[in-house]
């Protein structure tokens, strides 16, 4: 069975600072990986996905993630945090069409 | 284009009562998924419909949960009788295709509180 681990349930950064949200996966087959974001009172929205085409994936709102097979990681980054980035972020792996989620990381952005 | 909608947004019921949650997927999406997030835990898969057929219901916790998708359009998830541990946020998602890389579009969720 596949699994996802997100390191850090809460991450706090200053506005303008680098955002780094960590995700490690476990999979016996080449994985399909996703990052979703949930803003308050909204549903989950897809930020980006990895489907083996390119190891560096660019998503919406300036986010990107790099797939590293040797480290079984798919960390999410953004060079400069904005106040509007405050939300909860979920890493997920697809298993036969269903999504297996990590525990989620709450991102706070300080002015 | 309307997104995935869920009703109600919140529900507070007492232990032993029955609750029915509804999900309307994006029009034309044959694949419909239910997920649940219990407080402090990760979002977990419950089941997957392809049109009106249950493709995978391996995540359903027990026989108190019944999901239907009559006519392959909207879906309902009934909990009967509800227990305290059923409290959480229930998400519905839909997708046009069901390969592993297909994006699933999520609704805002229904927050269920069982007292």
mmCIF file of C-alpha atoms in Angstrom:
data_model
loop_
_atom_site.group_PDB
_atom_site.id
_atom_site.type_symbol
_atom_site.label_atom_id
_atom_site.label_comp_id
_atom_site.label_asym_id
_atom_site.label_seq_id
_atom_site.Cartn_x
_atom_site.Cartn_y
_atom_site.Cartn_z
ATOM 1 C CA UNK A 1 0.000 0.000 0.000
ATOM 2 C CA UNK A 2 1.153 3.500 -0.736
ATOM 3 C CA UNK A 3 1.500 6.194 1.901
ATOM 4 C CA UNK A 4 2.377 9.865 2.296
ATOM 5 C CA UNK A 5 4.067 11.658 5.174
ATOM 6 C CA UNK A 6 4.066 15.409 5.588
ATOM 7 C CA UNK A 7 6.666 16.673 8.024
ATOM 8 C CA UNK A 8 5.334 19.459 10.190
ATOM 9 C CA UNK A 9 1.656 19.962 10.901
ATOM 10 C CA UNK A 10 2.229 23.719 11.230
ATOM 11 C CA UNK A 11 4.709 25.919 9.385
ATOM 12 C CA UNK A 12 5.053 29.648 9.942
ATOM 13 C CA UNK A 13 6.959 31.996 7.638
ATOM 14 C CA UNK A 14 7.291 35.732 7.256
ATOM 15 C CA UNK A 15 5.834 37.483 4.251
ATOM 16 C CA UNK A 16 8.419 37.432 1.472
ATOM 17 C CA UNK A 17 10.279 34.440 2.888
ATOM 18 C CA UNK A 18 10.769 31.064 1.244
ATOM 19 C CA UNK A 19 7.991 28.529 1.706
ATOM 20 C CA UNK A 20 9.063 24.881 2.010
ATOM 21 C CA UNK A 21 6.491 22.204 2.788
ATOM 22 C CA UNK A 22 7.818 18.680 2.999
ATOM 23 C CA UNK A 23 6.252 15.535 1.612
ATOM 24 C CA UNK A 24 7.676 12.017 1.464
ATOM 25 C CA UNK A 25 5.917 9.105 -0.153
ATOM 26 C CA UNK A 26 6.095 5.350 -0.123
ATOM 27 C CA UNK A 27 5.161 3.517 -3.294
ATOM 28 C CA UNK A 28 6.063 0.223 -4.943
ATOM 29 C CA UNK A 29 5.180 1.584 -8.385
ATOM 30 C CA UNK A 30 6.037 4.875 -10.101
ATOM 31 C CA UNK A 31 3.859 7.332 -8.184
ATOM 32 C CA UNK A 32 1.467 9.991 -9.320
ATOM 33 C CA UNK A 33 1.728 12.792 -6.756
ATOM 34 C CA UNK A 34 -0.431 15.803 -6.039
ATOM 35 C CA UNK A 35 -0.415 18.923 -3.899
ATOM 36 C CA UNK A 36 -3.779 20.364 -2.929
ATOM 37 C CA UNK A 37 -4.532 23.542 -0.980
ATOM 38 C CA UNK A 38 -7.562 24.280 1.167
ATOM 39 C CA UNK A 39 -8.418 27.864 1.954
ATOM 40 C CA UNK A 40 -10.833 28.519 4.844
ATOM 41 C CA UNK A 41 -14.401 27.414 4.113
ATOM 42 C CA UNK A 42 -13.491 26.129 0.666
ATOM 43 C CA UNK A 43 -12.885 22.775 -0.944
ATOM 44 C CA UNK A 44 -9.483 21.396 -1.841
ATOM 45 C CA UNK A 45 -7.952 22.973 -4.926
ATOM 46 C CA UNK A 46 -5.232 21.358 -7.020
ATOM 47 C CA UNK A 47 -1.919 23.235 -6.903
ATOM 48 C CA UNK A 48 0.124 20.890 -9.069
ATOM 49 C CA UNK A 49 0.672 17.250 -9.947
ATOM 50 C CA UNK A 50 3.537 14.966 -10.938
ATOM 51 C CA UNK A 51 2.803 12.349 -13.581
ATOM 52 C CA UNK A 52 6.357 11.394 -14.624
ATOM 53 C CA UNK A 53 6.663 13.910 -17.475
ATOM 54 C CA UNK A 54 9.113 16.220 -15.684
ATOM 55 C CA UNK A 55 10.661 16.115 -12.242
ATOM 56 C CA UNK A 56 10.194 19.849 -11.609
ATOM 57 C CA UNK A 57 6.524 20.700 -11.682
ATOM 58 C CA UNK A 58 5.184 24.230 -11.732
ATOM 59 C CA UNK A 59 1.758 24.953 -10.343
ATOM 60 C CA UNK A 60 -0.570 27.812 -9.706
ATOM 61 C CA UNK A 61 0.133 30.867 -7.542
ATOM 62 C CA UNK A 62 3.913 30.582 -7.971
ATOM 63 C CA UNK A 63 4.272 27.182 -6.304
ATOM 64 C CA UNK A 64 6.456 24.395 -7.614
ATOM 65 C CA UNK A 65 7.542 20.957 -6.475
ATOM 66 C CA UNK A 66 10.431 18.698 -7.358
ATOM 67 C CA UNK A 67 10.105 14.937 -7.574
ATOM 68 C CA UNK A 68 13.194 13.198 -6.196
ATOM 69 C CA UNK A 69 13.010 9.443 -6.573
ATOM 70 C CA UNK A 70 16.216 8.801 -4.629
ATOM 71 C CA UNK A 71 14.794 10.636 -1.639
ATOM 72 C CA UNK A 72 11.162 9.559 -2.198
ATOM 73 C CA UNK A 73 10.232 13.204 -1.780
ATOM 74 C CA UNK A 74 7.955 15.742 -3.431
ATOM 75 C CA UNK A 75 8.498 18.939 -1.463
ATOM 76 C CA UNK A 76 6.471 22.063 -2.254
ATOM 77 C CA UNK A 77 8.209 25.431 -2.498
ATOM 78 C CA UNK A 78 7.479 29.048 -3.240
ATOM 79 C CA UNK A 79 10.276 31.653 -3.343
ATOM 80 C CA UNK A 80 8.350 34.446 -1.639
ATOM 81 C CA UNK A 81 5.373 33.946 0.657
ATOM 82 C CA UNK A 82 2.321 36.152 0.410
ATOM 83 C CA UNK A 83 -0.314 36.684 3.064
ATOM 84 C CA UNK A 84 -2.854 35.041 0.756
ATOM 85 C CA UNK A 85 -0.864 31.779 0.880
ATOM 86 C CA UNK A 86 -2.077 31.115 4.418
ATOM 87 C CA UNK A 87 -4.016 27.851 4.119
ATOM 88 C CA UNK A 88 -3.724 24.125 4.713
ATOM 89 C CA UNK A 89 -1.716 22.129 2.195
ATOM 90 C CA UNK A 90 -2.113 18.440 1.429
ATOM 91 C CA UNK A 91 0.232 16.089 -0.364
ATOM 92 C CA UNK A 92 -1.368 13.002 -1.913
ATOM 93 C CA UNK A 93 -0.480 9.942 -3.975
ATOM 94 C CA UNK A 94 -2.883 8.273 -6.367
ATOM 95 C CA UNK A 95 -3.572 4.569 -5.825
ATOM 96 C CA UNK A 96 -5.846 3.008 -8.429
ATOM 97 C CA UNK A 97 -7.602 6.338 -8.838
ATOM 98 C CA UNK A 98 -8.220 7.077 -5.168
ATOM 99 C CA UNK A 99 -6.076 9.613 -3.352
ATOM 100 C CA UNK A 100 -4.000 8.728 -0.304
ATOM 101 C CA UNK A 101 -3.369 11.920 1.668
ATOM 102 C CA UNK A 102 -0.752 13.068 4.096
ATOM 103 C CA UNK A 103 -1.763 14.621 7.393
ATOM 104 C CA UNK A 104 -1.781 18.170 6.031
ATOM 105 C CA UNK A 105 0.379 21.198 6.845
ATOM 106 C CA UNK A 106 -1.123 24.450 8.076
ATOM 107 C CA UNK A 107 0.853 27.393 6.657
ATOM 108 C CA UNK A 108 0.788 30.697 8.511
ATOM 109 C CA UNK A 109 2.255 33.854 6.993
ATOM 110 C CA UNK A 110 3.343 36.651 9.316
ATOM 111 C CA UNK A 111 3.382 40.257 8.118
ATOM 112 C CA UNK B 1 -19.230 25.983 -14.943
ATOM 113 C CA UNK B 2 -20.494 25.058 -11.474
ATOM 114 C CA UNK B 3 -18.109 23.171 -9.225
ATOM 115 C CA UNK B 4 -18.828 20.280 -6.920
ATOM 116 C CA UNK B 5 -21.521 21.199 -4.428
ATOM 117 C CA UNK B 6 -22.369 19.564 -1.127
ATOM 118 C CA UNK B 7 -25.372 19.875 1.144
ATOM 119 C CA UNK B 8 -25.677 20.626 3.980
ATOM 120 C CA UNK B 9 -22.547 22.574 4.840
ATOM 121 C CA UNK B 10 -22.989 21.723 8.516
ATOM 122 C CA UNK B 11 -25.042 19.143 10.362
ATOM 123 C CA UNK B 12 -25.347 18.617 14.094
ATOM 124 C CA UNK B 13 -27.192 15.489 15.200
ATOM 125 C CA UNK B 14 -27.434 13.298 18.268
ATOM 126 C CA UNK B 15 -26.013 9.846 18.566
ATOM 127 C CA UNK B 16 -28.396 7.302 17.131
ATOM 128 C CA UNK B 17 -29.982 9.657 14.626
ATOM 129 C CA UNK B 18 -29.770 9.392 10.868
ATOM 130 C CA UNK B 19 -28.103 11.905 8.568
ATOM 131 C CA UNK B 20 -27.968 12.067 4.792
ATOM 132 C CA UNK B 21 -25.291 14.030 2.988
ATOM 133 C CA UNK B 22 -25.656 15.011 -0.640
ATOM 134 C CA UNK B 23 -23.072 15.665 -3.338
ATOM 135 C CA UNK B 24 -23.631 17.100 -6.791
ATOM 136 C CA UNK B 25 -20.593 16.512 -9.009
ATOM 137 C CA UNK B 26 -19.502 18.611 -11.932
ATOM 138 C CA UNK B 27 -21.802 17.932 -14.864
ATOM 139 C CA UNK B 28 -20.426 15.192 -17.108
ATOM 140 C CA UNK B 29 -18.082 13.732 -14.487
ATOM 141 C CA UNK B 30 -18.678 10.007 -14.332
ATOM 142 C CA UNK B 31 -16.335 9.476 -11.388
ATOM 143 C CA UNK B 32 -17.462 10.484 -7.913
ATOM 144 C CA UNK B 33 -15.509 9.992 -4.704
ATOM 145 C CA UNK B 34 -16.303 10.367 -1.031
ATOM 146 C CA UNK B 35 -13.611 11.149 1.535
ATOM 147 C CA UNK B 36 -13.698 11.904 5.246
ATOM 148 C CA UNK B 37 -11.466 13.830 7.597
ATOM 149 C CA UNK B 38 -11.808 13.101 11.268
ATOM 150 C CA UNK B 39 -10.415 15.896 13.459
ATOM 151 C CA UNK B 40 -6.659 15.741 13.740
ATOM 152 C CA UNK B 41 -6.343 12.984 11.177
ATOM 153 C CA UNK B 42 -5.642 12.764 7.490
ATOM 154 C CA UNK B 43 -8.287 12.827 4.772
ATOM 155 C CA UNK B 44 -9.308 9.241 4.078
ATOM 156 C CA UNK B 45 -10.947 7.656 1.063
ATOM 157 C CA UNK B 46 -14.396 6.140 1.570
ATOM 158 C CA UNK B 47 -15.616 5.039 -1.855
ATOM 159 C CA UNK B 48 -15.605 5.601 -5.600
ATOM 160 C CA UNK B 49 -18.513 5.545 -8.049
ATOM 161 C CA UNK B 50 -18.240 5.206 -11.794
ATOM 162 C CA UNK B 51 -21.599 6.451 -12.993
ATOM 163 C CA UNK B 52 -24.066 4.606 -10.757
ATOM 164 C CA UNK B 53 -21.799 1.656 -9.961
ATOM 165 C CA UNK B 54 -19.588 1.317 -6.900
ATOM 166 C CA UNK B 55 -16.072 0.827 -8.234
ATOM 167 C CA UNK B 56 -14.325 0.690 -4.874
ATOM 168 C CA UNK B 57 -15.888 0.869 -1.433
ATOM 169 C CA UNK B 58 -12.902 -0.410 0.494
ATOM 170 C CA UNK B 59 -12.785 2.689 2.707
ATOM 171 C CA UNK B 60 -16.317 2.511 4.068
ATOM 172 C CA UNK B 61 -15.894 2.093 7.831
ATOM 173 C CA UNK B 62 -18.881 -0.187 8.520
ATOM 174 C CA UNK B 63 -22.405 -1.058 7.457
ATOM 175 C CA UNK B 64 -23.857 2.022 9.133
ATOM 176 C CA UNK B 65 -22.716 3.927 6.049
ATOM 177 C CA UNK B 66 -24.686 3.631 2.820
ATOM 178 C CA UNK B 67 -23.784 5.479 -0.360
ATOM 179 C CA UNK B 68 -25.929 5.691 -3.459
ATOM 180 C CA UNK B 69 -25.719 7.339 -6.829
ATOM 181 C CA UNK B 70 -28.989 6.723 -8.577
ATOM 182 C CA UNK B 71 -28.942 7.619 -12.254
ATOM 183 C CA UNK B 72 -25.250 8.379 -12.143
ATOM 184 C CA UNK B 73 -25.736 12.025 -11.227
ATOM 185 C CA UNK B 74 -25.788 13.198 -7.603
ATOM 186 C CA UNK B 75 -24.809 10.972 -4.720
ATOM 187 C CA UNK B 76 -25.993 10.580 -1.155
ATOM 188 C CA UNK B 77 -24.150 9.232 1.854
ATOM 189 C CA UNK B 78 -26.363 8.089 4.691
ATOM 190 C CA UNK B 79 -25.153 7.374 8.201
ATOM 191 C CA UNK B 80 -27.595 5.304 10.238
ATOM 192 C CA UNK B 81 -27.403 5.237 13.198
ATOM 193 C CA UNK B 82 -24.756 7.891 13.737
ATOM 194 C CA UNK B 83 -22.060 7.363 16.379
ATOM 195 C CA UNK B 84 -19.758 9.897 18.050
ATOM 196 C CA UNK B 85 -16.768 8.734 16.017
ATOM 197 C CA UNK B 86 -18.553 9.625 12.777
ATOM 198 C CA UNK B 87 -17.953 13.325 13.441
ATOM 199 C CA UNK B 88 -15.731 14.964 10.875
ATOM 200 C CA UNK B 89 -15.729 16.676 7.511
ATOM 201 C CA UNK B 90 -17.055 14.675 4.575
ATOM 202 C CA UNK B 91 -15.689 15.673 1.192
ATOM 203 C CA UNK B 92 -16.998 14.750 -2.199
ATOM 204 C CA UNK B 93 -14.892 14.923 -5.344
ATOM 205 C CA UNK B 94 -15.486 14.234 -8.999
ATOM 206 C CA UNK B 95 -13.371 13.674 -12.083
ATOM 207 C CA UNK B 96 -14.023 13.200 -15.759
ATOM 208 C CA UNK B 97 -11.519 10.373 -16.123
ATOM 209 C CA UNK B 98 -10.344 7.863 -13.587
ATOM 210 C CA UNK B 99 -6.744 7.134 -14.508
ATOM 211 C CA UNK B 100 -4.244 7.630 -11.734
ATOM 212 C CA UNK B 101 -3.211 11.076 -12.894
ATOM 213 C CA UNK B 102 -6.674 12.596 -13.281
ATOM 214 C CA UNK B 103 -7.400 15.697 -11.208
ATOM 215 C CA UNK B 104 -10.186 15.309 -8.721
ATOM 216 C CA UNK B 105 -12.315 18.400 -8.099
ATOM 217 C CA UNK B 106 -13.433 18.752 -4.506
ATOM 218 C CA UNK B 107 -16.517 20.218 -2.923
ATOM 219 C CA UNK B 108 -16.371 22.413 0.215
ATOM 220 C CA UNK B 109 -17.299 19.525 2.469
ATOM 221 C CA UNK B 110 -20.018 18.814 5.004
ATOM 222 C CA UNK B 111 -19.031 19.210 8.634
ATOM 223 C CA UNK B 112 -20.858 16.554 10.653
ATOM 224 C CA UNK B 113 -21.007 16.777 14.429
ATOM 225 C CA UNK B 114 -22.508 13.880 16.364
ATOM 226 C CA UNK B 115 -23.324 14.708 20.001
#
